[in-house]
Amino acid sequence: MGNKTLSLRPAVRLLLGAVSAAALLAAAPAHAQEPVQPIEVPKNVNPAKVELGKKLWFDPRLSRSGFISCNSCHNLSMGGSDNLKTSIGHNWQKGPINSPTVLNSSLNMAQFWDGRAKDLREQAGGPIANPGEMAFTHDLAVDMLRSIPQYVAEFQKVFGTDKLTIDEVTSAIAAFEETLVTPNARFDKWLKGDKQAINQQELRGYELFKNSGCVACHNGPNLGGTSFQKMGLVEPYKTDNPAEGRFAVTGNDAERFNFKVPTLRNVELTYPYFHDGAADTLAQAVDTMGRIQLGRTFTKQENADIVAFLKTLTGEQPEIMLPILPPSSDRTPRPQPFDD
Amino acid sequence: MGNKTLSLRPAVRLLLGAVSAAALLAAAPAHAQEPVQPIEVPKNVNPAKVELGKKLWFDPRLSRSGFISCNSCHNLSMGGSDNLKTSIGHNWQKGPINSPTVLNSSLNMAQFWDGRAKDLREQAGGPIANPGEMAFTHDLAVDMLRSIPQYVAEFQKVFGTDKLTIDEVTSAIAAFEETLVTPNARFDKWLKGDKQAINQQELRGYELFKNSGCVACHNGPNLGGTSFQKMGLVEPYKTDNPAEGRFAVTGNDAERFNFKVPTLRNVELTYPYFHDGAADTLAQAVDTMGRIQLGRTFTKQENADIVAFLKTLTGEQPEIMLPILPPSSDRTPRPQPFDD
């Protein structure tokens, strides 16, 4: 008998859905009923490990040139991104893909646009050794760190060993990255019951965002990062960018052009948009997404409403005290920015 | 009669000098008697202007590529320098000269190695428009800033006008730079009377630094920045670097290879050394300076003593909360990192 509510016919469920949607508008929303959840600040962080990870994050000596740090392409002054279509790597190489934001990236199911790294730790080793990015090697990075007494002492304190390995390096960077969350966006305040936190236009935008199907992919606390989806679902996406997405990882032809759905958190700060960085503005991005993913052309007003909603997703940016890096010692190998 | 003390014969004055030097070693030193003075923290700063200047300092949108900011080459995590022989500019161009530290640069009589800018304000406009550095123009930089409502409001608040000019930009950057001083180095504590602040080796190094003539050029609160001096005074300095120093500014042949004497504050952090960045370590730099400027070869012990003294000049680094930059608006021109 108790099963009756679970076996209601679809029409009845839809009706109940409409009722509860109306109730949502009338009462303070309980975010348990929403497909989006507020960002929560991580607990149980290890402050010494986070501090070490922060130093490594800002240390350009992890690159061959001594000029490029993690923060170069995931700039914490700019929403954890570089605001370029594709990034600039060693020797001014043009990167193949848009740099995703590091903010809230711990909430993604996998890292990189094609999800080839299972977590932040695995990701962190990538750019250091990528010839088109920091163009270093893990061995050289570790040698550099081992030549600096302050780093040696700090790794020893954090990891309790004298080894100083690349795994410790990426583990510390990941620990820092896990703290880079952006709570208390206006939308989160609304989710938590503050009805005044967003205005009528923003609320209309959110309703349209849900009703038109955006939320099918952009859901969860990070409004994305929970699935791979084909770029160009309804209509092909035209781009010169050769990236093939998930196919490059799995070799499965059905996953060609499947990319990790990017987070919409702080999307106001993380322009330009898409894996190729082709959309300069939120209005363009919403328009393109509507057409190629949903087969829908948003009116100017609808587009503006959704953009207004998206701007409520800008959270409190991490407060970062710039680290002072331990100086190289006399035996630290010097960077090699130029080939001559 | 009161003039008698002022008209003592030179020999007597020398004798009195020796007595007071001995007294110095016995009693707490009064820094009025030393050729080096402690760093003082600037007063009367304008917090809103400094904050605006800090944003501009970290904003790579002041460069054509959107990738290079003031902080790229004067990195506040690394002693206000980039720790490269010469810097990396737009399109990975190799810079012509070593980036001087921004720390305490307000204490220099002029800016750049050749002193071509009379003050920080004049200096700040240089790299923005230098084709080999940020490769932008002042007009494009101002256009960019004017397209960003948060910047417009902030300039209005600070300067009380709606103009937003390059002079306001450089004035704000200079105001931030003026705060980048490093007080309370151990040597400053010693100067102020704390005899325990430096050890015997460091004190020996300081005495040798004075007695051997280093202090003739490296004096004042910044231990430098007060004169132009010929690089290679006693013995020619061999370098592939074509910089001609002060001659490039004045056209006066007598000033060829005259460079502004660099500060020794935080010199432990600002490697490599000299205008060409040719000396990787302090030991090398001290050795070279001894030979080519003073005609003196320091023994290994003497060199180590001077290096030990130099490391007492590392002051408290500025505590910089990383600014969050106002996002570009839809009408902000996008950076052009690549020529295609």
PDB file of N, CA and C in Angstrom, chain B residues 83-138:
ATOM      1  N   ASN B  83      64.035  35.817 -11.532  1.00  0.00           N
ATOM      2  CA  ASN B  83      65.088  34.811 -11.361  1.00  0.00           C
ATOM      3  C   ASN B  83      65.535  34.198 -12.684  1.00  0.00           C
ATOM      4  N   LEU B  84      65.439  34.977 -13.739  1.00  0.00           N
ATOM      5  CA  LEU B  84      65.953  34.558 -15.052  1.00  0.00           C
ATOM      6  C   LEU B  84      67.078  35.520 -15.440  1.00  0.00           C
ATOM      7  N   LYS B  85      67.977  35.052 -16.299  1.00  0.00           N
ATOM      8  CA  LYS B  85      69.065  35.932 -16.727  1.00  0.00           C
ATOM      9  C   LYS B  85      68.488  37.204 -17.350  1.00  0.00           C
ATOM     10  N   THR B  86      67.668  37.005 -18.358  1.00  0.00           N
ATOM     11  CA  THR B  86      66.904  38.123 -18.911  1.00  0.00           C
ATOM     12  C   THR B  86      65.489  37.612 -19.078  1.00  0.00           C
ATOM     13  N   SER B  87      64.545  38.517 -19.134  1.00  0.00           N
ATOM     14  CA  SER B  87      63.145  38.129 -19.045  1.00  0.00           C
ATOM     15  C   SER B  87      62.599  37.580 -20.362  1.00  0.00           C
ATOM     16  N   ILE B  88      61.403  37.004 -20.231  1.00  0.00           N
ATOM     17  CA  ILE B  88      60.652  36.512 -21.378  1.00  0.00           C
ATOM     18  C   ILE B  88      59.563  37.531 -21.685  1.00  0.00           C
ATOM     19  N   GLY B  89      59.528  37.987 -22.931  1.00  0.00           N
ATOM     20  CA  GLY B  89      58.508  38.954 -23.316  1.00  0.00           C
ATOM     21  C   GLY B  89      57.498  38.369 -24.278  1.00  0.00           C
ATOM     22  N   HIS B  90      56.665  39.234 -24.836  1.00  0.00           N
ATOM     23  CA  HIS B  90      55.625  38.812 -25.779  1.00  0.00           C
ATOM     24  C   HIS B  90      56.204  37.889 -26.838  1.00  0.00           C
ATOM     25  N   ASN B  91      55.483  36.818 -27.111  1.00  0.00           N
ATOM     26  CA  ASN B  91      55.900  35.859 -28.139  1.00  0.00           C
ATOM     27  C   ASN B  91      57.239  35.191 -27.783  1.00  0.00           C
ATOM     28  N   TRP B  92      57.490  35.129 -26.465  1.00  0.00           N
ATOM     29  CA  TRP B  92      58.698  34.466 -25.934  1.00  0.00           C
ATOM     30  C   TRP B  92      59.979  35.166 -26.396  1.00  0.00           C
ATOM     31  N   GLN B  93      59.889  36.455 -26.643  1.00  0.00           N
ATOM     32  CA  GLN B  93      61.105  37.196 -26.958  1.00  0.00           C
ATOM     33  C   GLN B  93      62.041  37.206 -25.760  1.00  0.00           C
ATOM     34  N   LYS B  94      63.310  37.133 -26.071  1.00  0.00           N
ATOM     35  CA  LYS B  94      64.341  37.167 -25.036  1.00  0.00           C
ATOM     36  C   LYS B  94      64.631  38.625 -24.690  1.00  0.00           C
ATOM     37  N   GLY B  95      64.451  38.963 -23.448  1.00  0.00           N
ATOM     38  CA  GLY B  95      64.668  40.346 -23.040  1.00  0.00           C
ATOM     39  C   GLY B  95      66.132  40.741 -23.111  1.00  0.00           C
ATOM     40  N   PRO B  96      66.387  42.040 -23.200  1.00  0.00           N
ATOM     41  CA  PRO B  96      67.757  42.506 -23.373  1.00  0.00           C
ATOM     42  C   PRO B  96      68.552  42.603 -22.072  1.00  0.00           C
ATOM     43  N   ILE B  97      67.872  42.526 -20.935  1.00  0.00           N
ATOM     44  CA  ILE B  97      68.552  42.856 -19.681  1.00  0.00           C
ATOM     45  C   ILE B  97      67.836  42.162 -18.530  1.00  0.00           C
ATOM     46  N   ASN B  98      68.541  41.980 -17.438  1.00  0.00           N
ATOM     47  CA  ASN B  98      67.967  41.332 -16.260  1.00  0.00           C
ATOM     48  C   ASN B  98      66.902  42.218 -15.612  1.00  0.00           C
ATOM     49  N   SER B  99      65.774  41.615 -15.239  1.00  0.00           N
ATOM     50  CA  SER B  99      64.707  42.382 -14.571  1.00  0.00           C
ATOM     51  C   SER B  99      65.129  42.782 -13.167  1.00  0.00           C
ATOM     52  N   PRO B 100      65.215  44.054 -12.878  1.00  0.00           N
ATOM     53  CA  PRO B 100      65.551  44.454 -11.502  1.00  0.00           C
ATOM     54  C   PRO B 100      64.368  44.193 -10.572  1.00  0.00           C
ATOM     55  N   THR B 101      64.654  43.973  -9.322  1.00  0.00           N
ATOM     56  CA  THR B 101      63.570  43.778  -8.365  1.00  0.00           C
ATOM     57  C   THR B 101      62.740  45.045  -8.200  1.00  0.00           C
ATOM     58  N   VAL B 102      61.446  44.841  -8.017  1.00  0.00           N
ATOM     59  CA  VAL B 102      60.565  45.972  -7.701  1.00  0.00           C
ATOM     60  C   VAL B 102      60.630  46.319  -6.211  1.00  0.00           C
ATOM     61  N   LEU B 103      61.119  45.392  -5.405  1.00  0.00           N
ATOM     62  CA  LEU B 103      61.119  45.637  -3.956  1.00  0.00           C
ATOM     63  C   LEU B 103      62.022  46.813  -3.607  1.00  0.00           C
ATOM     64  N   ASN B 104      61.506  47.714  -2.842  1.00  0.00           N
ATOM     65  CA  ASN B 104      62.236  48.909  -2.389  1.00  0.00           C
ATOM     66  C   ASN B 104      62.676  49.812  -3.538  1.00  0.00           C
ATOM     67  N   SER B 105      62.083  49.603  -4.717  1.00  0.00           N
ATOM     68  CA  SER B 105      62.541  50.374  -5.879  1.00  0.00           C
ATOM     69  C   SER B 105      62.192  51.857  -5.744  1.00  0.00           C
ATOM     70  N   SER B 106      61.254  52.177  -4.867  1.00  0.00           N
ATOM     71  CA  SER B 106      60.945  53.594  -4.634  1.00  0.00           C
ATOM     72  C   SER B 106      62.138  54.334  -4.036  1.00  0.00           C
ATOM     73  N   LEU B 107      63.090  53.588  -3.490  1.00  0.00           N
ATOM     74  CA  LEU B 107      64.255  54.221  -2.870  1.00  0.00           C
ATOM     75  C   LEU B 107      65.366  54.520  -3.870  1.00  0.00           C
ATOM     76  N   ASN B 108      65.193  54.076  -5.110  1.00  0.00           N
ATOM     77  CA  ASN B 108      66.206  54.362  -6.132  1.00  0.00           C
ATOM     78  C   ASN B 108      66.060  55.785  -6.663  1.00  0.00           C
ATOM     79  N   MET B 109      67.170  56.378  -7.040  1.00  0.00           N
ATOM     80  CA  MET B 109      67.139  57.753  -7.577  1.00  0.00           C
ATOM     81  C   MET B 109      66.489  57.807  -8.954  1.00  0.00           C
ATOM     82  N   ALA B 110      66.470  56.662  -9.672  1.00  0.00           N
ATOM     83  CA  ALA B 110      65.875  56.582 -11.008  1.00  0.00           C
ATOM     84  C   ALA B 110      65.551  55.118 -11.265  1.00  0.00           C
ATOM     85  N   GLN B 111      64.824  54.845 -12.363  1.00  0.00           N
ATOM     86  CA  GLN B 111      64.410  53.469 -12.644  1.00  0.00           C
ATOM     87  C   GLN B 111      65.026  52.962 -13.944  1.00  0.00           C
ATOM     88  N   PHE B 112      65.037  51.662 -14.100  1.00  0.00           N
ATOM     89  CA  PHE B 112      65.720  50.922 -15.166  1.00  0.00           C
ATOM     90  C   PHE B 112      67.231  50.936 -14.877  1.00  0.00           C
ATOM     91  N   TRP B 113      67.931  49.978 -15.462  1.00  0.00           N
ATOM     92  CA  TRP B 113      69.384  49.878 -15.266  1.00  0.00           C
ATOM     93  C   TRP B 113      70.099  51.133 -15.763  1.00  0.00           C
ATOM     94  N   ASP B 114      69.516  51.754 -16.789  1.00  0.00           N
ATOM     95  CA  ASP B 114      70.173  52.951 -17.332  1.00  0.00           C
ATOM     96  C   ASP B 114      69.530  54.235 -16.803  1.00  0.00           C
ATOM     97  N   GLY B 115      68.611  54.099 -15.877  1.00  0.00           N
ATOM     98  CA  GLY B 115      68.020  55.274 -15.245  1.00  0.00           C
ATOM     99  C   GLY B 115      67.183  56.137 -16.174  1.00  0.00           C
ATOM    100  N   ARG B 116      66.674  55.552 -17.249  1.00  0.00           N
ATOM    101  CA  ARG B 116      65.966  56.382 -18.231  1.00  0.00           C
ATOM    102  C   ARG B 116      64.597  56.854 -17.753  1.00  0.00           C
ATOM    103  N   ALA B 117      64.079  56.259 -16.686  1.00  0.00           N
ATOM    104  CA  ALA B 117      62.821  56.754 -16.091  1.00  0.00           C
ATOM    105  C   ALA B 117      63.145  57.427 -14.768  1.00  0.00           C
ATOM    106  N   LYS B 118      62.601  58.608 -14.591  1.00  0.00           N
ATOM    107  CA  LYS B 118      62.990  59.362 -13.397  1.00  0.00           C
ATOM    108  C   LYS B 118      62.323  58.834 -12.137  1.00  0.00           C
ATOM    109  N   ASP B 119      61.178  58.161 -12.297  1.00  0.00           N
ATOM    110  CA  ASP B 119      60.506  57.630 -11.118  1.00  0.00           C
ATOM    111  C   ASP B 119      59.647  56.425 -11.493  1.00  0.00           C
ATOM    112  N   LEU B 120      59.003  55.852 -10.467  1.00  0.00           N
ATOM    113  CA  LEU B 120      58.224  54.635 -10.687  1.00  0.00           C
ATOM    114  C   LEU B 120      57.076  54.854 -11.657  1.00  0.00           C
ATOM    115  N   ARG B 121      56.488  56.032 -11.594  1.00  0.00           N
ATOM    116  CA  ARG B 121      55.371  56.337 -12.471  1.00  0.00           C
ATOM    117  C   ARG B 121      55.818  56.305 -13.927  1.00  0.00           C
ATOM    118  N   GLU B 122      56.959  56.940 -14.179  1.00  0.00           N
ATOM    119  CA  GLU B 122      57.465  56.966 -15.548  1.00  0.00           C
ATOM    120  C   GLU B 122      57.866  55.555 -15.983  1.00  0.00           C
ATOM    121  N   GLN B 123      58.416  54.815 -15.044  1.00  0.00           N
ATOM    122  CA  GLN B 123      58.833  53.444 -15.372  1.00  0.00           C
ATOM    123  C   GLN B 123      57.648  52.576 -15.755  1.00  0.00           C
ATOM    124  N   ALA B 124      56.546  52.703 -15.014  1.00  0.00           N
ATOM    125  CA  ALA B 124      55.426  51.765 -15.156  1.00  0.00           C
ATOM    126  C   ALA B 124      54.839  51.748 -16.560  1.00  0.00           C
ATOM    127  N   GLY B 125      54.943  52.860 -17.258  1.00  0.00           N
ATOM    128  CA  GLY B 125      54.409  52.891 -18.615  1.00  0.00           C
ATOM    129  C   GLY B 125      55.284  52.166 -19.623  1.00  0.00           C
ATOM    130  N   GLY B 126      56.543  51.962 -19.279  1.00  0.00           N
ATOM    131  CA  GLY B 126      57.501  51.397 -20.226  1.00  0.00           C
ATOM    132  C   GLY B 126      57.170  49.999 -20.726  1.00  0.00           C
ATOM    133  N   PRO B 127      57.150  49.026 -19.812  1.00  0.00           N
ATOM    134  CA  PRO B 127      56.933  47.643 -20.260  1.00  0.00           C
ATOM    135  C   PRO B 127      55.610  47.429 -20.990  1.00  0.00           C
ATOM    136  N   ILE B 128      54.563  48.158 -20.598  1.00  0.00           N
ATOM    137  CA  ILE B 128      53.262  47.971 -21.244  1.00  0.00           C
ATOM    138  C   ILE B 128      53.392  48.179 -22.749  1.00  0.00           C
ATOM    139  N   ALA B 129      54.119  49.226 -23.125  1.00  0.00           N
ATOM    140  CA  ALA B 129      54.191  49.602 -24.539  1.00  0.00           C
ATOM    141  C   ALA B 129      55.439  49.076 -25.240  1.00  0.00           C
ATOM    142  N   ASN B 130      56.295  48.385 -24.512  1.00  0.00           N
ATOM    143  CA  ASN B 130      57.531  47.875 -25.119  1.00  0.00           C
ATOM    144  C   ASN B 130      57.217  46.641 -25.970  1.00  0.00           C
ATOM    145  N   PRO B 131      57.508  46.685 -27.275  1.00  0.00           N
ATOM    146  CA  PRO B 131      57.152  45.552 -28.153  1.00  0.00           C
ATOM    147  C   PRO B 131      57.792  44.233 -27.740  1.00  0.00           C
ATOM    148  N   GLY B 132      58.894  44.328 -27.004  1.00  0.00           N
ATOM    149  CA  GLY B 132      59.573  43.111 -26.556  1.00  0.00           C
ATOM    150  C   GLY B 132      59.092  42.627 -25.207  1.00  0.00           C
ATOM    151  N   GLU B 133      58.228  43.383 -24.567  1.00  0.00           N
ATOM    152  CA  GLU B 133      57.758  42.977 -23.235  1.00  0.00           C
ATOM    153  C   GLU B 133      56.258  42.689 -23.282  1.00  0.00           C
ATOM    154  N   MET B 134      55.423  43.667 -22.904  1.00  0.00           N
ATOM    155  CA  MET B 134      53.990  43.395 -22.903  1.00  0.00           C
ATOM    156  C   MET B 134      53.356  43.689 -24.272  1.00  0.00           C
ATOM    157  N   ALA B 135      54.088  44.421 -25.100  1.00  0.00           N
ATOM    158  CA  ALA B 135      53.748  44.584 -26.520  1.00  0.00           C
ATOM    159  C   ALA B 135      52.369  45.190 -26.766  1.00  0.00           C
ATOM    160  N   PHE B 136      51.904  45.994 -25.802  1.00  0.00           N
ATOM    161  CA  PHE B 136      50.611  46.639 -25.959  1.00  0.00           C
ATOM    162  C   PHE B 136      50.853  48.104 -26.307  1.00  0.00           C
ATOM    163  N   THR B 137      49.806  48.915 -26.299  1.00  0.00           N
ATOM    164  CA  THR B 137      49.986  50.360 -26.389  1.00  0.00           C
ATOM    165  C   THR B 137      49.228  50.981 -25.219  1.00  0.00           C
ATOM    166  N   HIS B 138      49.616  52.186 -24.880  1.00  0.00           N
ATOM    167  CA  HIS B 138      48.904  52.860 -23.794  1.00  0.00           C
ATOM    168  C   HIS B 138      47.439  53.054 -24.146  1.00  0.00           C
TER     169      HIS B 138
END
